[in-house]
Amino acid sequence: MYDVLKIREDFPILGREVYGKPLIYLDNGATTQKPKCVVESIVNEYYSVNANVHRGVHFLSQQATELHEASRETVRKFINAKSINEIVFTRGTTESINLIASTFADSQMNEGDEVIVSAMEHHSNIVPWQLQAAKKGIKLRVIPISDKGEILMDEYKKLFSEHTKLVSVVHVSNVLGTINPVKEIVEIAHANGVPVLIDGAQSVPHMKVDMQEIGADFFAFSGHKIYGPTGIGVLYGKEEWLDKLPPYQGGGEMIQNVSFEKTTFNVLPYKFEAGTPDYIGSTALAKALDYVSEIGIENISAYEDGLTKYAMKRLYEIPDMRIFGEAAHKGGVISFLVGNIHHLDMGTLLDRLGIAVRTGHHCAEPLMRRFGIEGTVRASLGMYNTKEEIDSLVEGIDRVRKMF
Ligand code: PLP
């Protein structure tokens, strides 16, 4: 039995009011709220364990190191990676993708080589490749999508050539909600001898992701989108690939021996973790993952799926409603426009009713261009949202519509 009211009690912020109205938080795609256990983990570790990890012989340093490394194991288990050597802590999805873009292009790509991305990528899976394109003369090839917001698989297959060196696509679109068939995408790439990076920022918080089942070579996600703290995220990489890639940044932690003549690098995953890691954040991220696991990611998935279907149905009752993203497999991200009402006006007026939605291009300007629009209003769901909140959203939108 999924007890959403009990879950909500774990998130103090959900009890607050804005403009004298109960907060309805529908901006989970941008970031999620934090349960008490995550915030308490941060406070407790600072108050009772805090010491720099890996380097100290003293008690606190060893205890902090144990917590940090136990968190790596929690992440490994959560995404079913084979080994903790495949789990690199980063600042988030953006840094994880930049790490691969930089080290992969440096070591595996030459002028004229190509990376395949899709038309629905977040800027963080476009711009890092463009930075490399400017440096190394590599090119981006873009998989087109249908009007419903689904990747055109036949077009995808046609993009492979001897120049293709990597496929880098999003798992779940942060605008359309489309759940891409990543396993199939990986199989096709591998049949062409090409490795794959998956941007899992919007999938990991909402569905079971299994590294060994998906088979991708790299996978990125952010802690703050899965009820964890800001500033920490994960890069998963198959060991054989991470071994092949050069370090991303230099400094402490990532070295074995340093002299002025020559430096040898640390073993995986530390080779990619220069400097003091966010060990407070890793413990809190592990707490968030444990919290999600206790409720059950499959239960969350099923609940959110029901809520998404309910929201789609109710939103379509509003006259002049246009929803962008009608894929057969769709997560709880709903982008829309109503009549000629500007997305910013809609967002601002909903805010006055206590409803937090996002407006704009959602860091996916090329996707906006694909649909011939400047931006949308986006409601993105989390495990604690309710049908009543969806009803309030629908009422709010209708009120704004009548005002115009
Ligand atoms: N990729 C997708 C699909 C996203 O939705 C986001 C954030 O909204 C990102 C990447 C970037 O995540 P972060 O800002 O946590 O690095």
Tab-separated table of C-alpha atoms and ligand atoms in Angstrom:
chain	number	residue	atom	x	y	z
A	1	MET	CA	0.000	0.000	0.000
A	2	TYR	CA	1.558	3.307	-1.128
A	3	ASP	CA	0.884	5.802	1.647
A	4	VAL	CA	1.546	9.175	0.053
A	5	LEU	CA	0.356	11.128	3.102
A	6	LYS	CA	2.819	9.289	5.307
A	7	ILE	CA	5.607	9.959	2.788
A	8	ARG	CA	4.721	13.669	2.765
A	9	GLU	CA	5.282	13.819	6.536
A	10	ASP	CA	8.958	13.072	5.892
A	11	PHE	CA	9.287	16.288	3.837
A	12	PRO	CA	8.800	19.289	6.169
A	13	ILE	CA	8.850	21.829	3.316
A	14	LEU	CA	5.660	20.346	1.859
A	15	GLY	CA	3.785	21.651	4.896
A	16	ARG	CA	4.627	25.306	4.270
A	17	GLU	CA	2.552	27.985	2.658
A	18	VAL	CA	3.443	30.519	-0.048
A	19	TYR	CA	1.361	33.702	-0.450
A	20	GLY	CA	-0.882	32.254	2.261
A	21	LYS	CA	-1.651	29.179	0.139
A	22	PRO	CA	-0.493	25.628	0.721
A	23	LEU	CA	2.600	24.946	-1.379
A	24	ILE	CA	2.008	22.667	-4.359
A	25	TYR	CA	5.455	21.693	-5.530
A	26	LEU	CA	5.478	20.522	-9.144
A	27	ASP	CA	9.059	21.391	-10.087
A	28	ASN	CA	10.663	18.064	-9.244
A	29	GLY	CA	12.415	17.867	-12.607
A	30	ALA	CA	14.509	20.856	-11.560
A	31	THR	CA	15.164	19.568	-8.062
A	32	THR	CA	13.360	17.454	-5.492
A	33	GLN	CA	12.605	18.243	-1.867
A	34	LYS	CA	14.573	16.484	0.865
A	35	PRO	CA	13.282	14.062	3.467
A	36	LYS	CA	14.275	14.630	7.100
A	37	CYS	CA	16.690	11.683	7.076
A	38	VAL	CA	18.807	13.344	4.348
A	39	VAL	CA	19.027	16.695	6.136
A	40	GLU	CA	19.699	14.956	9.466
A	41	SER	CA	22.494	12.960	7.844
A	42	ILE	CA	24.223	16.200	6.811
A	43	VAL	CA	23.836	17.757	10.259
A	44	ASN	CA	24.897	14.599	12.110
A	45	GLU	CA	27.980	14.004	10.018
A	46	TYR	CA	29.171	17.589	10.393
A	47	TYR	CA	28.486	17.526	14.144
A	48	SER	CA	29.935	14.140	14.954
A	49	VAL	CA	32.177	12.662	12.259
A	50	ASN	CA	33.560	15.446	10.083
A	51	ALA	CA	37.175	14.867	8.966
A	52	ASN	CA	38.832	14.707	5.568
A	53	VAL	CA	38.675	11.244	4.039
A	54	HIS	CA	41.297	8.801	2.765
A	55	ARG	CA	44.337	10.552	4.177
A	56	GLY	CA	44.103	10.425	7.919
A	57	VAL	CA	45.168	7.747	10.377
A	58	HIS	CA	43.032	9.259	13.102
A	59	PHE	CA	39.686	7.873	14.203
A	60	LEU	CA	37.416	10.517	12.683
A	61	SER	CA	39.118	10.406	9.304
A	62	GLN	CA	38.756	6.648	9.193
A	63	GLN	CA	35.118	6.821	10.201
A	64	ALA	CA	34.401	9.487	7.568
A	65	THR	CA	36.212	7.361	4.978
A	66	GLU	CA	34.164	4.311	5.920
A	67	LEU	CA	30.919	6.274	5.528
A	68	HIS	CA	32.043	7.698	2.190
A	69	GLU	CA	33.033	4.305	0.791
A	70	ALA	CA	29.899	2.636	2.174
A	71	SER	CA	27.933	5.258	0.222
A	72	ARG	CA	29.717	4.223	-2.957
A	73	GLU	CA	28.562	0.668	-2.311
A	74	THR	CA	24.987	1.918	-1.731
A	75	VAL	CA	25.092	3.658	-5.124
A	76	ARG	CA	26.552	0.549	-6.784
A	77	LYS	CA	23.782	-1.590	-5.406
A	78	PHE	CA	21.079	0.930	-6.267
A	79	ILE	CA	22.010	0.936	-9.972
A	80	ASN	CA	23.285	-2.661	-10.008
A	81	ALA	CA	26.781	-1.844	-11.236
A	82	LYS	CA	29.255	-4.713	-11.174
A	83	SER	CA	31.878	-3.051	-9.009
A	84	ILE	CA	32.459	0.041	-6.859
A	85	ASN	CA	35.344	0.817	-9.232
A	86	GLU	CA	32.648	1.850	-11.703
A	87	ILE	CA	31.144	4.488	-9.391
A	88	VAL	CA	32.753	7.926	-9.648
A	89	PHE	CA	31.391	10.712	-7.451
A	90	THR	CA	31.004	14.002	-9.312
A	91	ARG	CA	29.090	17.236	-8.723
A	92	GLY	CA	26.164	15.982	-10.776
A	93	THR	CA	24.984	14.963	-14.224
A	94	THR	CA	26.550	18.010	-15.854
A	95	GLU	CA	29.986	17.305	-14.453
A	96	SER	CA	29.686	13.594	-15.249
A	97	ILE	CA	28.951	14.348	-18.905
A	98	ASN	CA	31.701	16.971	-19.084
A	99	LEU	CA	34.135	14.449	-17.618
A	100	ILE	CA	33.371	11.958	-20.380
A	101	ALA	CA	33.190	14.571	-23.144
A	102	SER	CA	36.604	15.886	-22.199
A	103	THR	CA	38.463	12.628	-21.532
A	104	PHE	CA	36.783	10.656	-24.314
A	105	ALA	CA	37.354	13.322	-26.969
A	106	ASP	CA	40.959	13.795	-25.811
A	107	SER	CA	41.849	10.125	-25.970
A	108	GLN	CA	39.455	8.512	-28.448
A	109	MET	CA	38.483	11.114	-31.049
A	110	ASN	CA	40.105	12.891	-33.962
A	111	GLU	CA	39.041	15.632	-36.350
A	112	GLY	CA	35.975	14.565	-38.324
A	113	ASP	CA	34.827	11.996	-35.732
A	114	GLU	CA	31.203	12.141	-34.649
A	115	VAL	CA	29.023	11.920	-31.541
A	116	ILE	CA	25.357	11.000	-31.952
A	117	VAL	CA	22.914	12.841	-29.674
A	118	SER	CA	19.132	13.198	-29.894
A	119	ALA	CA	16.936	16.207	-30.621
A	120	MET	CA	15.635	16.114	-27.037
A	121	GLU	CA	18.910	16.602	-25.159
A	122	HIS	CA	19.353	18.934	-22.220
A	123	HIS	CA	22.027	21.569	-22.879
A	124	SER	CA	24.330	19.614	-20.585
A	125	ASN	CA	24.477	16.857	-23.213
A	126	ILE	CA	25.007	19.281	-26.093
A	127	VAL	CA	27.367	22.023	-24.981
A	128	PRO	CA	30.157	19.783	-23.557
A	129	TRP	CA	30.374	18.135	-27.001
A	130	GLN	CA	30.382	21.514	-28.717
A	131	LEU	CA	33.295	22.608	-26.541
A	132	GLN	CA	35.164	19.527	-27.752
A	133	ALA	CA	34.023	20.191	-31.315
A	134	ALA	CA	35.629	23.618	-31.160
A	135	LYS	CA	38.872	22.160	-29.796
A	136	LYS	CA	39.159	18.982	-31.841
A	137	GLY	CA	36.977	19.445	-34.898
A	138	ILE	CA	34.530	16.679	-33.970
A	139	LYS	CA	30.906	16.831	-35.095
A	140	LEU	CA	27.465	16.297	-33.572
A	141	ARG	CA	24.900	14.181	-35.408
A	142	VAL	CA	21.323	14.560	-34.154
A	143	ILE	CA	18.641	11.842	-34.069
A	144	PRO	CA	15.312	13.396	-35.094
A	145	ILE	CA	12.136	12.835	-33.080
A	146	SER	CA	8.452	12.446	-33.959
A	147	ASP	CA	5.715	14.966	-33.188
A	148	LYS	CA	4.762	12.814	-30.208
A	149	GLY	CA	8.326	13.216	-28.932
A	150	GLU	CA	9.755	9.780	-29.654
A	151	ILE	CA	13.177	9.030	-31.071
A	152	LEU	CA	12.971	7.867	-34.696
A	153	MET	CA	14.860	4.602	-34.407
A	154	ASP	CA	15.224	4.056	-38.157
A	155	GLU	CA	16.793	7.497	-38.505
A	156	TYR	CA	19.063	6.694	-35.581
A	157	LYS	CA	20.362	3.568	-37.307
A	158	LYS	CA	21.160	5.586	-40.427
A	159	LEU	CA	23.473	7.972	-38.545
A	160	PHE	CA	26.224	5.417	-37.954
A	161	SER	CA	29.347	5.590	-40.092
A	162	GLU	CA	33.036	4.890	-39.650
A	163	HIS	CA	33.262	8.364	-38.054
A	164	THR	CA	30.844	7.536	-35.199
A	165	LYS	CA	32.764	7.277	-31.923
A	166	LEU	CA	30.077	7.679	-29.268
A	167	VAL	CA	26.304	7.816	-28.767
A	168	SER	CA	25.166	10.139	-25.959
A	169	VAL	CA	21.428	10.280	-25.298
A	170	VAL	CA	19.009	11.147	-22.550
A	171	HIS	CA	17.096	8.357	-20.775
A	172	VAL	CA	14.019	10.416	-19.859
A	173	SER	CA	13.424	13.825	-21.442
A	174	ASN	CA	13.189	16.682	-18.935
A	175	VAL	CA	10.709	18.421	-21.250
A	176	LEU	CA	8.647	15.729	-22.965
A	177	GLY	CA	8.829	13.031	-20.315
A	178	THR	CA	9.628	10.513	-23.052
A	179	ILE	CA	11.238	7.346	-21.713
A	180	ASN	CA	13.706	6.414	-24.423
A	181	PRO	CA	14.343	2.743	-25.276
A	182	VAL	CA	17.895	2.921	-23.982
A	183	LYS	CA	18.521	-0.817	-24.015
A	184	GLU	CA	17.728	-0.960	-27.725
A	185	ILE	CA	19.719	2.228	-28.355
A	186	VAL	CA	22.715	0.610	-26.664
A	187	GLU	CA	22.315	-2.673	-28.581
A	188	ILE	CA	22.263	-0.856	-31.916
A	189	ALA	CA	25.320	1.225	-31.003
A	190	HIS	CA	27.222	-1.824	-29.770
A	191	ALA	CA	26.363	-3.711	-32.962
A	192	ASN	CA	28.158	-0.819	-34.692
A	193	GLY	CA	31.089	-1.062	-32.273
A	194	VAL	CA	30.220	2.274	-30.635
A	195	PRO	CA	29.995	2.916	-26.861
A	196	VAL	CA	27.057	4.761	-25.258
A	197	LEU	CA	26.618	7.407	-22.567
A	198	ILE	CA	23.167	7.761	-21.008
A	199	ASP	CA	22.013	10.935	-19.251
A	200	GLY	CA	19.950	9.479	-16.413
A	201	ALA	CA	19.186	12.755	-14.587
A	202	GLN	CA	15.419	12.292	-15.023
A	203	SER	CA	15.225	8.490	-14.944
A	204	VAL	CA	17.033	7.355	-11.791
A	205	PRO	CA	14.601	9.171	-9.428
A	206	HIS	CA	11.545	7.574	-11.027
A	207	MET	CA	12.271	4.059	-12.247
A	208	LYS	CA	14.469	1.057	-11.630
A	209	VAL	CA	17.715	1.485	-13.556
A	210	ASP	CA	20.008	-1.486	-13.815
A	211	MET	CA	23.439	-0.882	-15.312
A	212	GLN	CA	23.948	-4.506	-16.234
A	213	GLU	CA	20.579	-4.720	-17.951
A	214	ILE	CA	20.825	-1.439	-19.869
A	215	GLY	CA	24.400	-2.242	-20.845
A	216	ALA	CA	25.474	1.383	-21.403
A	217	ASP	CA	29.180	2.139	-21.108
A	218	PHE	CA	28.614	5.365	-19.157
A	219	PHE	CA	25.642	6.657	-17.176
A	220	ALA	CA	25.229	9.994	-15.390
A	221	PHE	CA	22.838	11.224	-12.703
A	222	SER	CA	22.432	13.890	-9.999
A	223	GLY	CA	21.811	13.423	-6.280
A	224	HIS	CA	19.549	16.443	-5.883
A	225	LYS	CA	16.974	15.082	-8.332
A	226	ILE	CA	16.570	11.893	-6.284
A	227	TYR	CA	15.795	13.525	-2.925
A	228	GLY	CA	19.504	13.821	-2.081
A	229	PRO	CA	21.648	16.910	-1.523
A	230	THR	CA	22.862	19.366	-4.137
A	231	GLY	CA	26.463	19.256	-5.278
A	232	ILE	CA	26.876	15.509	-5.605
A	233	GLY	CA	26.166	13.138	-8.446
A	234	VAL	CA	27.444	10.004	-10.054
A	235	LEU	CA	29.253	8.908	-13.144
A	236	TYR	CA	28.959	5.198	-13.777
A	237	GLY	CA	31.481	3.823	-16.246
A	238	LYS	CA	32.385	0.297	-17.249
A	239	GLU	CA	35.762	-0.488	-15.776
A	240	GLU	CA	37.318	-1.322	-19.133
A	241	TRP	CA	36.372	2.159	-20.389
A	242	LEU	CA	37.313	4.114	-17.262
A	243	ASP	CA	40.687	2.358	-17.333
A	244	LYS	CA	41.241	3.534	-20.890
A	245	LEU	CA	40.362	7.187	-20.290
A	246	PRO	CA	42.885	9.735	-18.980
A	247	PRO	CA	42.264	11.667	-15.721
A	248	TYR	CA	39.892	14.632	-15.945
A	249	GLN	CA	41.376	16.924	-13.320
A	250	GLY	CA	44.701	16.814	-11.483
A	251	GLY	CA	45.336	17.221	-7.769
A	252	GLY	CA	45.187	15.253	-4.553
A	253	GLU	CA	43.343	11.905	-4.284
A	254	MET	CA	43.780	11.041	-7.968
A	255	ILE	CA	47.521	10.306	-7.786
A	256	GLN	CA	49.660	7.386	-6.642
A	257	ASN	CA	53.116	9.010	-6.708
A	258	VAL	CA	54.173	12.499	-7.712
A	259	SER	CA	57.604	13.816	-8.545
A	260	PHE	CA	58.474	16.849	-10.631
A	261	GLU	CA	59.464	14.489	-13.432
A	262	LYS	CA	56.563	12.047	-13.437
A	263	THR	CA	53.224	11.330	-11.781
A	264	THR	CA	51.422	8.007	-11.622
A	265	PHE	CA	47.683	7.942	-11.206
A	266	ASN	CA	45.516	6.298	-8.602
A	267	VAL	CA	43.372	3.238	-9.253
A	268	LEU	CA	39.675	3.457	-10.153
A	269	PRO	CA	37.516	5.226	-9.221
A	270	TYR	CA	39.902	7.671	-7.473
A	271	LYS	CA	41.702	8.481	-10.725
A	272	PHE	CA	38.662	10.654	-11.561
A	273	GLU	CA	38.148	12.167	-8.116
A	274	ALA	CA	40.708	14.952	-7.759
A	275	GLY	CA	40.621	16.924	-4.509
A	276	THR	CA	38.586	16.515	-1.353
A	277	PRO	CA	35.378	14.734	-2.303
A	278	ASP	CA	31.958	15.769	-1.023
A	279	TYR	CA	31.985	13.051	1.647
A	280	ILE	CA	29.166	14.709	3.592
A	281	GLY	CA	27.131	14.742	0.382
A	282	SER	CA	27.904	11.115	-0.485
A	283	THR	CA	26.585	9.941	2.893
A	284	ALA	CA	23.456	12.042	2.466
A	285	LEU	CA	22.995	10.751	-1.086
A	286	ALA	CA	23.233	7.179	0.220
A	287	LYS	CA	20.578	8.077	2.824
A	288	ALA	CA	18.317	9.350	0.033
A	289	LEU	CA	18.834	6.151	-1.966
A	290	ASP	CA	18.112	4.047	1.125
A	291	TYR	CA	14.979	6.101	1.716
A	292	VAL	CA	13.819	5.515	-1.869
A	293	SER	CA	14.671	1.811	-1.604
A	294	GLU	CA	12.661	1.481	1.600
A	295	ILE	CA	9.554	2.777	-0.173
A	296	GLY	CA	10.590	0.764	-3.226
A	297	ILE	CA	11.553	2.355	-6.545
A	298	GLU	CA	9.058	0.098	-8.337
A	299	ASN	CA	6.285	1.311	-5.997
A	300	ILE	CA	7.267	4.923	-6.639
A	301	SER	CA	7.310	4.226	-10.366
A	302	ALA	CA	3.845	2.660	-10.348
A	303	TYR	CA	2.418	5.466	-8.208
A	304	GLU	CA	3.900	8.216	-10.378
A	305	ASP	CA	2.733	6.450	-13.519
A	306	GLY	CA	-0.858	6.492	-12.248
A	307	LEU	CA	-0.506	10.149	-11.287
A	308	THR	CA	0.924	11.061	-14.703
A	309	LYS	CA	-1.948	9.357	-16.525
A	310	TYR	CA	-4.435	11.119	-14.254
A	311	ALA	CA	-2.718	14.480	-14.852
A	312	MET	CA	-2.663	14.012	-18.643
A	313	LYS	CA	-6.363	13.133	-18.666
A	314	ARG	CA	-7.339	16.069	-16.449
A	315	LEU	CA	-5.151	18.581	-18.301
A	316	TYR	CA	-6.701	17.609	-21.627
A	317	GLU	CA	-10.104	18.604	-20.191
A	318	ILE	CA	-8.918	22.227	-20.357
A	319	PRO	CA	-9.925	23.953	-23.618
A	320	ASP	CA	-7.016	24.998	-25.901
A	321	MET	CA	-4.587	22.761	-24.010
A	322	ARG	CA	-1.491	21.691	-25.964
A	323	ILE	CA	0.738	19.080	-24.342
A	324	PHE	CA	4.240	18.567	-25.733
A	325	GLY	CA	5.307	14.965	-25.335
A	326	GLU	CA	2.806	12.190	-25.903
A	327	ALA	CA	5.125	9.228	-26.100
A	328	ALA	CA	3.716	5.789	-25.397
A	329	HIS	CA	6.302	5.460	-22.627
A	330	LYS	CA	6.186	8.655	-20.658
A	331	GLY	CA	7.342	9.685	-17.191
A	332	GLY	CA	5.888	12.347	-14.912
A	333	VAL	CA	7.059	15.405	-16.822
A	334	ILE	CA	4.271	17.356	-18.505
A	335	SER	CA	5.016	20.383	-20.693
A	336	PHE	CA	2.128	22.435	-21.967
A	337	LEU	CA	0.797	25.676	-23.365
A	338	VAL	CA	-2.778	26.943	-23.210
A	339	GLY	CA	-4.099	28.988	-26.122
A	340	ASN	CA	-1.934	32.049	-26.660
A	341	ILE	CA	-1.081	32.519	-22.995
A	342	HIS	CA	2.645	33.099	-22.592
A	343	HIS	CA	4.335	30.432	-20.493
A	344	LEU	CA	5.801	33.064	-18.192
A	345	ASP	CA	2.371	34.598	-17.510
A	346	MET	CA	0.914	31.177	-16.778
A	347	GLY	CA	3.821	30.281	-14.450
A	348	THR	CA	3.688	33.600	-12.608
A	349	LEU	CA	-0.060	33.423	-12.037
A	350	LEU	CA	0.081	29.773	-10.938
A	351	ASP	CA	2.813	30.758	-8.489
A	352	ARG	CA	0.410	33.250	-6.894
A	353	LEU	CA	-1.896	30.307	-6.246
A	354	GLY	CA	0.922	28.482	-4.450
A	355	ILE	CA	1.688	26.219	-7.408
A	356	ALA	CA	5.373	25.890	-8.296
A	357	VAL	CA	5.905	24.962	-11.945
A	358	ARG	CA	8.772	25.766	-14.281
A	359	THR	CA	8.533	27.947	-17.359
A	360	GLY	CA	10.859	28.599	-20.268
A	361	HIS	CA	13.037	26.486	-22.530
A	362	HIS	CA	14.062	24.027	-19.780
A	363	CYS	CA	17.699	24.051	-20.962
A	364	ALA	CA	16.601	22.439	-24.211
A	365	GLU	CA	16.490	25.262	-26.751
A	366	PRO	CA	17.010	23.016	-29.800
A	367	LEU	CA	13.978	20.991	-28.689
A	368	MET	CA	11.895	24.182	-28.406
A	369	ARG	CA	12.922	25.012	-31.969
A	370	ARG	CA	11.902	21.510	-33.081
A	371	PHE	CA	8.366	22.272	-31.884
A	372	GLY	CA	8.425	25.862	-33.120
A	373	ILE	CA	7.901	27.362	-29.661
A	374	GLU	CA	9.883	29.557	-27.278
A	375	GLY	CA	9.052	27.733	-24.110
A	376	THR	CA	6.459	25.785	-22.162
A	377	VAL	CA	5.018	25.500	-18.691
A	378	ARG	CA	6.266	22.299	-17.094
A	379	ALA	CA	4.766	20.349	-14.224
A	380	SER	CA	7.096	17.584	-13.076
A	381	LEU	CA	5.983	15.062	-10.498
A	382	GLY	CA	7.662	13.494	-7.518
A	383	MET	CA	6.836	10.609	-5.211
A	384	TYR	CA	4.979	12.904	-2.775
A	385	ASN	CA	2.574	14.599	-5.195
A	386	THR	CA	-1.115	13.814	-4.971
A	387	LYS	CA	-4.218	13.710	-7.162
A	388	GLU	CA	-5.582	16.630	-5.148
A	389	GLU	CA	-2.545	18.675	-6.152
A	390	ILE	CA	-3.156	17.793	-9.800
A	391	ASP	CA	-6.772	18.922	-9.372
A	392	SER	CA	-5.535	22.233	-7.932
A	393	LEU	CA	-3.172	22.616	-10.888
A	394	VAL	CA	-6.000	22.020	-13.342
A	395	GLU	CA	-8.281	24.475	-11.509
A	396	GLY	CA	-5.459	27.028	-11.413
A	397	ILE	CA	-4.730	26.741	-15.124
A	398	ASP	CA	-8.402	27.082	-15.936
A	399	ARG	CA	-8.651	30.174	-13.753
A	400	VAL	CA	-5.694	31.753	-15.557
A	401	ARG	CA	-7.202	30.769	-18.933
A	402	LYS	CA	-10.468	32.516	-18.058
A	403	MET	CA	-8.577	35.661	-17.005
A	404	PHE	CA	-7.069	35.981	-20.483
B	1	PLP	N1	20.130	16.226	-18.005
B	1	PLP	C1	18.816	16.339	-17.832
B	1	PLP	C2	17.882	15.513	-18.659
B	1	PLP	C3	18.321	17.215	-16.856
B	1	PLP	O1	17.004	17.318	-16.669
B	1	PLP	C4	19.233	17.958	-16.085
B	1	PLP	C5	18.751	18.930	-15.085
B	1	PLP	O2	17.677	19.464	-15.174
B	1	PLP	C6	20.593	17.797	-16.308
B	1	PLP	C7	21.001	16.919	-17.274
B	1	PLP	C8	21.614	18.544	-15.524
B	1	PLP	O3	21.614	18.142	-14.204
B	1	PLP	P1	22.483	18.901	-13.118
B	1	PLP	O4	22.141	20.353	-13.235
B	1	PLP	O5	22.062	18.309	-11.819
B	1	PLP	O6	23.917	18.641	-13.430
